[in-house]
Amino acid sequence: MQLELTEHQRLTKDAARKFAAQHLAPFAAGWDKKEEFPAQALQKLGEAGFLAMLVPEDEGGTGAGAVAYALAIMELAEGCPATTVTMSVTNMVADVISRFGTPEQKQRYLPKFADGSFLCASFSLSEPGAGSDAAGLKARADQDGDDYVLNGEKAWVSHGEEASLYLIMAQVDQGGGKLKPTAFLVERGAKGLSVGRREEKMGLRASHTCGLVLDGLRVPKTAILGGEGNGLKVALTALDGGRIGVGAQAIGIARAALQASLKYAKDRQTFGKAIGEFQAIQWKLANMATELDAATLLVLRAAEMREKKQPCTKEAAMAKLFATDAAYRVCNEAVQIHGGYGYIGEFPVERHFRDVRVTQIYEGANEIQRIVIARAVLS
Ligand SMILES: Cc1cc2nc3c(=O)[nH]c(=O)nc-3n(C[C@H](O)[C@H](O)[C@H](O)COP(=O)(O)OP(=O)(O)OC[C@H]3O[C@@H](n4cnc5c(N)ncnc54)[C@H](O)[C@@H]3O)c2cc1C
């Protein structure tokens, strides 16, 4: 593993840091409070090429690579993690179109991720009754001539209200009742696709999460991504990359919580001195900084392996598991360091604590990451 960043990776990281300071951090608390989707910031992110970082340049992307992408997410999530939910899911969809798409699909969609024509894209695998158990999908896609007709209910779709393109998984009967998940690319406004209820969430409130209703949604055969029956392969490939993104996002949130805690430890006085002078607080800060550095190394290792096209399912799961658990502990300690002020909206750590919690759940709950890792180390 190369520990030194390349010039390009360093420049991408710096550009993301600048973007976060200018366009995200000053507005994140207000967006959270009003549950306002950061459409303008996303538009700017798209125009700057941050939504097509995993797509090679000859396919219309920026070809930044997985390491630069992870570094960018860490920086941007420090400013506004809700924005990086949309950024990472959109990059994930673009990535699998690049990996599995037909030449026509690539030509039709990929340039739109890079030039800002697409605001964002959604990835719709989960259903009300199927989250961890992705093979248990109920949504159906029935062949009718050269078309497929989709019916069912999808759940937990990040920015499903705002997406320009949806990657939707539904079961196709491949004969004899043998159901195989298949991935379909569906454009915004398609007849038979409607947005369901928006969830009221604990954190990441500027990222809207909703259901999707598929009611006689007719799509041509050419909408299938990766071939009929290969939906799980497409989804799992996407999730390897997605887990690196969630690990990076958790690190960004926790870095913001650590920065706020360092400042507070210097400012807050008790018993005649700054609380940062007490060893109890110093040890918390030392643990927080160490855990975050360890998490960063695991995430960058997985990203580098993915960039080199090496199998990295185990490493991506380890990175997601460790980074999100560590980030949760860091945000929890940040609240503790702030005392009562950590529990109210006046200080940002209250929001960081709410935002970080879901990183242990989505993109595969951490119990599932442990199953993936255990399977790999036992084999
Ligand atoms: C804010 C938010 C955004 C999301 N965005 C998206 C999105 O854009 N697209 C999408 O497709 N999905 C999305 N999801 C869904 C998310 O991926 C699922 O919530 C997650 O995979 C867990 O599934 P579940 O909620 O059905 O929990 P369940 O699968 O019902 O699990 C419940 C609990 O049981 C544990 N568990 C389950 N099976 C096992 C097992 N075999 N062994 C041990 N423990 C187990 C789980 O780890 C968990 O703790 C989102 C979720 C949230 C909260």
XYZ file of C-alpha atoms and ligand atoms in Angstrom:
432
model
C 0.000 0.000 0.000
C 1.273 3.434 -0.956
C 0.980 5.856 1.969
C 2.079 8.962 0.070
C -0.707 10.706 -1.875
C -0.106 11.376 -5.555
C -0.179 14.975 -6.785
C -3.621 14.390 -8.299
C -5.011 12.883 -5.074
C -3.661 15.800 -3.047
C -5.164 18.346 -5.432
C -8.552 16.573 -5.337
C -8.474 16.500 -1.527
C -7.611 20.226 -1.415
C -10.361 21.089 -3.914
C -12.913 19.136 -1.845
C -11.757 20.824 1.361
C -12.151 24.243 -0.257
C -15.579 23.312 -1.639
C -16.737 22.102 1.790
C -15.563 25.271 3.532
C -17.216 27.547 0.961
C -20.395 25.751 -0.104
C -21.278 23.222 2.631
C -20.090 23.873 6.197
C -21.706 27.318 6.616
C -25.127 25.940 5.580
C -25.187 22.371 6.953
C -26.895 23.167 10.278
C -29.628 25.221 8.557
C -30.291 22.523 5.937
C -30.546 19.954 8.725
C -32.983 22.067 10.722
C -35.238 22.785 7.728
C -34.744 19.313 6.200
C -33.725 21.175 3.070
C -32.175 19.177 0.240
C -28.944 20.952 -0.829
C -29.827 21.074 -4.537
C -27.685 24.079 -5.444
C -24.606 22.716 -3.715
C -25.104 19.405 -5.507
C -25.466 21.136 -8.832
C -22.123 22.825 -8.195
C -20.576 19.509 -7.088
C -21.788 17.919 -10.342
C -20.395 20.743 -12.459
C -17.052 20.378 -10.664
C -16.972 16.664 -11.627
C -17.502 15.226 -8.122
C -20.400 13.007 -9.250
C -18.451 11.025 -11.846
C -15.180 10.419 -10.044
C -15.165 6.651 -10.579
C -15.925 6.830 -14.303
C -12.875 6.754 -16.628
C -12.199 9.863 -18.689
C -12.777 8.082 -22.011
C -16.336 7.300 -20.839
C -17.039 10.904 -19.905
C -16.055 10.818 -16.219
C -13.198 12.499 -14.385
C -11.295 9.239 -13.762
C -10.225 10.455 -10.326
C -10.077 6.920 -8.912
C -11.278 5.366 -5.666
C -8.563 6.851 -3.418
C -9.172 10.446 -4.528
C -12.906 9.736 -4.229
C -12.580 8.524 -0.614
C -10.406 11.529 0.262
C -12.982 13.880 -1.293
C -15.857 12.286 0.638
C -13.968 12.653 3.941
C -13.434 16.373 3.277
C -16.957 17.041 2.022
C -18.593 15.056 4.850
C -16.720 17.202 7.348
C -18.709 20.083 5.834
C -22.090 18.404 5.247
C -22.523 14.619 5.406
C -26.096 14.764 4.075
C -24.688 16.119 0.809
C -22.205 13.242 0.651
C -25.027 10.676 0.927
C -26.243 11.930 -2.436
C -22.739 12.323 -3.807
C -21.690 8.789 -2.885
C -24.859 7.031 -4.086
C -24.676 8.942 -7.380
C -21.015 7.991 -7.889
C -21.927 4.394 -7.029
C -24.612 4.255 -9.735
C -22.267 5.857 -12.292
C -19.561 3.350 -11.315
C -21.741 0.297 -11.965
C -22.993 1.717 -15.264
C -19.339 2.059 -16.242
C -18.570 -1.509 -15.077
C -21.673 -3.328 -16.371
C -23.304 -1.016 -18.934
C -23.729 -1.641 -22.646
C -21.985 0.887 -24.945
C -25.401 2.523 -25.502
C -26.116 2.819 -21.759
C -22.677 4.298 -21.113
C -23.062 6.793 -23.940
C -26.568 7.768 -22.875
C -25.921 8.256 -19.165
C -22.295 8.638 -18.133
C -21.546 12.092 -19.604
C -24.603 13.438 -17.747
C -23.048 12.534 -14.393
C -19.939 14.515 -15.297
C -21.367 17.711 -16.769
C -24.016 18.456 -14.147
C -27.024 17.443 -16.344
C -27.916 14.814 -13.736
C -28.543 16.290 -10.288
C -28.234 12.833 -8.701
C -29.032 9.125 -9.110
C -30.704 6.680 -6.705
C -29.881 3.077 -5.883
C -33.005 1.129 -4.988
C -32.333 -2.331 -3.586
C -34.064 -2.324 -0.170
C -37.740 -3.021 0.396
C -39.949 -2.757 3.484
C -39.393 -6.491 4.131
C -35.891 -6.904 2.658
C -32.835 -4.969 3.834
C -29.987 -7.201 4.970
C -31.605 -10.120 3.175
C -31.288 -8.627 -0.295
C -32.197 -11.899 -1.999
C -35.658 -11.716 -0.401
C -36.929 -8.971 -2.702
C -40.641 -9.024 -3.547
C -40.749 -6.439 -6.364
C -41.362 -8.216 -9.682
C -40.355 -7.537 -13.260
C -42.455 -9.578 -15.694
C -41.449 -9.865 -19.328
C -44.036 -8.693 -21.850
C -42.701 -8.920 -25.418
C -39.601 -6.741 -25.611
C -40.522 -4.945 -22.390
C -40.541 -5.697 -18.673
C -43.344 -4.535 -16.397
C -42.283 -3.725 -12.810
C -44.607 -3.891 -9.816
C -43.870 -3.614 -6.099
C -42.738 -1.364 -3.325
C -39.179 -0.165 -2.646
C -38.032 1.412 0.606
C -35.283 3.629 1.993
C -34.401 5.267 -1.302
C -31.909 8.070 -0.668
C -32.903 11.218 -2.625
C -35.623 9.227 -4.399
C -37.613 12.446 -4.686
C -34.844 14.307 -6.473
C -33.101 11.651 -8.598
C -32.661 12.044 -12.344
C -32.011 8.293 -12.749
C -32.893 5.210 -10.657
C -31.156 1.845 -10.485
C -33.962 -0.465 -9.350
C -33.654 -4.151 -8.415
C -36.628 -6.424 -9.089
C -37.103 -10.173 -9.386
C -37.449 -11.764 -12.818
C -38.970 -15.239 -13.107
C -36.393 -17.186 -15.105
C -38.686 -20.168 -15.534
C -40.162 -22.696 -13.134
C -40.699 -20.029 -10.490
C -36.926 -19.409 -10.185
C -36.682 -15.732 -9.239
C -33.489 -13.821 -10.012
C -32.877 -10.190 -8.986
C -32.266 -7.998 -12.022
C -31.085 -4.370 -12.165
C -33.063 -1.854 -14.248
C -32.122 1.715 -15.181
C -35.230 3.890 -14.987
C -35.350 7.572 -15.877
C -37.107 10.209 -13.798
C -40.738 10.751 -14.795
C -41.272 7.215 -16.150
C -44.984 6.305 -16.123
C -45.728 3.860 -13.304
C -42.933 5.126 -11.027
C -44.012 7.285 -8.114
C -42.452 8.493 -4.898
C -43.874 7.142 -1.631
C -43.635 8.410 1.920
C -40.667 10.517 3.032
C -39.176 9.153 6.260
C -38.737 11.357 9.309
C -35.143 10.704 10.330
C -32.892 11.064 13.375
C -30.013 12.530 11.385
C -28.814 13.394 7.885
C -32.090 15.254 7.631
C -31.094 17.246 4.550
C -30.852 13.944 2.685
C -34.419 12.882 1.929
C -35.189 9.171 2.181
C -38.407 7.844 0.682
C -40.220 4.843 -0.690
C -40.848 4.169 -4.373
C -44.004 2.643 -5.805
C -43.685 0.562 -8.974
C -47.138 0.257 -10.500
C -47.083 -1.193 -13.998
C -43.754 0.523 -14.686
C -42.936 -0.503 -18.276
C -39.303 -0.421 -19.384
C -37.601 -1.799 -22.504
C -35.264 -4.798 -22.328
C -32.407 -2.342 -22.970
C -32.979 -0.885 -19.466
C -31.437 -3.982 -17.850
C -27.977 -3.331 -16.419
C -25.545 -6.248 -16.359
C -27.872 -8.823 -17.931
C -31.060 -10.524 -16.759
C -30.650 -12.293 -13.414
C -27.392 -10.519 -12.531
C -28.905 -7.905 -10.206
C -27.241 -9.204 -7.067
C -23.828 -9.169 -8.776
C -24.412 -5.559 -9.822
C -25.677 -4.635 -6.339
C -22.845 -6.343 -4.463
C -20.210 -4.774 -6.733
C -21.809 -1.399 -6.090
C -21.875 -2.050 -2.351
C -18.128 -2.844 -2.165
C -17.530 0.701 -3.414
C -20.425 2.090 -1.395
C -18.970 0.717 1.838
C -15.698 2.522 1.227
C -17.762 5.679 0.690
C -19.712 5.203 3.933
C -16.496 4.589 5.868
C -15.091 7.823 4.435
C -18.313 9.655 5.236
C -18.230 8.485 8.867
C -14.624 9.680 9.156
C -15.604 13.118 7.827
C -18.421 13.451 10.378
C -16.161 12.340 13.234
C -13.345 14.668 12.165
C -15.771 17.570 12.447
C -16.747 16.321 15.935
C -13.078 16.049 16.940
C -12.307 19.575 15.691
C -15.276 20.962 17.645
C -14.118 19.055 20.737
C -10.529 20.342 20.504
C -11.806 23.899 20.344
C -14.231 23.345 23.213
C -11.532 21.691 25.357
C -9.461 24.884 25.052
C -12.378 27.292 25.569
C -14.389 25.711 28.387
C -13.172 26.465 31.888
C -14.008 24.482 35.031
C -12.291 24.649 38.411
C -10.212 27.551 37.142
C -8.686 25.920 34.065
C -9.529 24.782 30.539
C -11.055 21.289 30.544
C -8.367 20.281 28.003
C -5.867 20.500 30.854
C -7.547 17.589 32.658
C -6.063 14.224 31.814
C -9.539 12.650 31.545
C -10.340 14.948 28.606
C -6.852 14.633 27.083
C -7.173 10.846 26.966
C -10.529 11.093 25.227
C -9.022 13.430 22.609
C -6.005 11.151 22.148
C -8.222 8.095 21.637
C -10.464 9.983 19.206
C -7.523 11.152 17.065
C -5.908 7.680 17.073
C -9.112 5.855 16.133
C -9.725 8.277 13.281
C -6.226 7.809 11.869
C -6.598 4.008 12.041
C -9.998 4.245 10.312
C -8.546 6.475 7.598
C -5.795 3.962 6.837
C -8.289 1.087 6.539
C -10.529 3.095 4.210
C -7.618 4.173 2.016
C -6.302 0.593 1.835
C -9.683 -0.666 0.588
C -9.933 2.263 -1.846
C -6.479 1.595 -3.263
C -7.303 -2.094 -3.792
C -10.536 -1.180 -5.549
C -8.693 1.335 -7.714
C -6.228 -1.398 -8.704
C -9.208 -3.660 -9.508
C -8.130 -6.162 -6.829
C -10.852 -8.144 -4.991
C -11.613 -6.085 -1.887
C -14.926 -7.324 -0.461
C -13.307 -8.228 2.884
C -11.217 -5.042 3.071
C -14.193 -2.826 2.161
C -16.279 -4.536 4.861
C -13.453 -4.097 7.432
C -13.079 -0.439 6.500
C -16.822 0.201 6.797
C -17.139 -1.710 10.058
C -14.163 -0.164 11.811
C -14.551 3.387 10.484
C -18.257 3.660 11.332
C -17.911 2.090 14.800
C -14.883 4.318 15.530
C -16.687 7.404 14.211
C -19.659 6.611 16.440
C -17.381 6.368 19.495
C -15.676 9.646 18.538
C -19.003 11.503 18.155
C -20.256 10.029 21.419
C -17.127 11.261 23.249
C -17.496 14.648 21.545
C -20.936 15.004 23.139
C -19.476 13.984 26.511
C -16.651 16.533 26.264
C -19.251 19.248 25.623
C -21.215 18.249 28.735
C -24.789 19.587 28.666
C -23.900 21.774 25.687
C -23.291 18.618 23.671
C -26.916 17.718 24.019
C -28.408 20.859 22.500
C -28.492 22.249 18.993
C -26.332 25.272 19.833
C -23.159 23.211 19.326
C -22.540 21.112 16.194
C -21.665 17.852 17.990
C -25.351 17.198 18.698
C -25.898 17.027 14.916
C -22.725 15.000 14.316
C -23.893 12.423 16.867
C -27.284 12.097 15.129
C -25.693 12.026 11.662
C -23.088 9.375 12.377
C -25.496 6.792 13.795
C -26.870 5.555 10.487
C -23.426 4.846 9.063
C -23.429 1.688 11.230
C -26.699 0.632 9.612
C -26.860 1.487 5.917
C -24.857 0.067 3.030
C -25.072 -3.216 4.958
C -25.500 -3.128 8.746
C -22.301 -3.741 10.706
C -23.519 -7.200 11.783
C -23.589 -8.080 8.068
C -20.056 -6.676 7.605
C -18.890 -9.031 10.363
C -20.517 -11.964 8.539
C -18.699 -10.973 5.320
C -15.351 -10.644 7.138
C -15.786 -13.883 9.105
C -16.647 -15.779 5.924
C -13.481 -14.451 4.268
C -11.117 -15.171 7.164
C -12.553 -18.649 7.735
C -12.301 -19.702 4.096
C -31.147 6.793 6.076
C -31.126 5.531 5.280
C -30.822 5.575 3.917
C -30.835 4.413 3.154
N -30.594 4.495 1.801
C -30.740 3.389 1.029
C -30.655 3.473 -0.408
O -30.384 4.547 -0.966
N -30.886 2.356 -1.126
C -31.171 1.164 -0.557
O -31.366 0.186 -1.268
N -31.256 1.037 0.803
C -31.051 2.124 1.595
N -31.174 2.013 2.974
C -31.519 0.732 3.562
C -30.383 0.103 4.363
O -29.393 -0.375 3.507
C -31.013 -0.983 5.259
O -31.740 -0.296 6.271
C -29.964 -1.898 5.870
O -29.398 -2.703 4.877
C -30.560 -2.775 6.978
O -31.719 -3.411 6.534
P -33.058 -3.383 7.430
O -33.276 -1.964 7.817
O -34.121 -4.057 6.666
O -32.675 -4.192 8.718
P -32.820 -5.783 8.906
O -32.227 -6.483 7.755
O -34.236 -6.089 9.240
O -31.910 -6.015 10.178
C -32.333 -5.701 11.515
C -31.186 -6.010 12.472
O -30.880 -7.403 12.399
C -29.524 -7.594 12.049
N -29.427 -8.770 11.183
C -30.128 -9.059 10.064
N -29.761 -10.237 9.545
C -28.781 -10.708 10.339
C -27.966 -11.878 10.345
N -28.060 -12.803 9.371
N -27.061 -12.048 11.350
C -26.914 -11.118 12.314
N -27.651 -9.977 12.368
C -28.561 -9.779 11.391
C -29.125 -6.325 11.308
O -27.734 -6.129 11.318
C -29.883 -5.280 12.092
O -29.173 -4.965 13.268
C -31.126 3.167 3.761
C -31.398 3.128 5.138
C -31.410 4.273 5.888
C -31.746 4.195 7.354
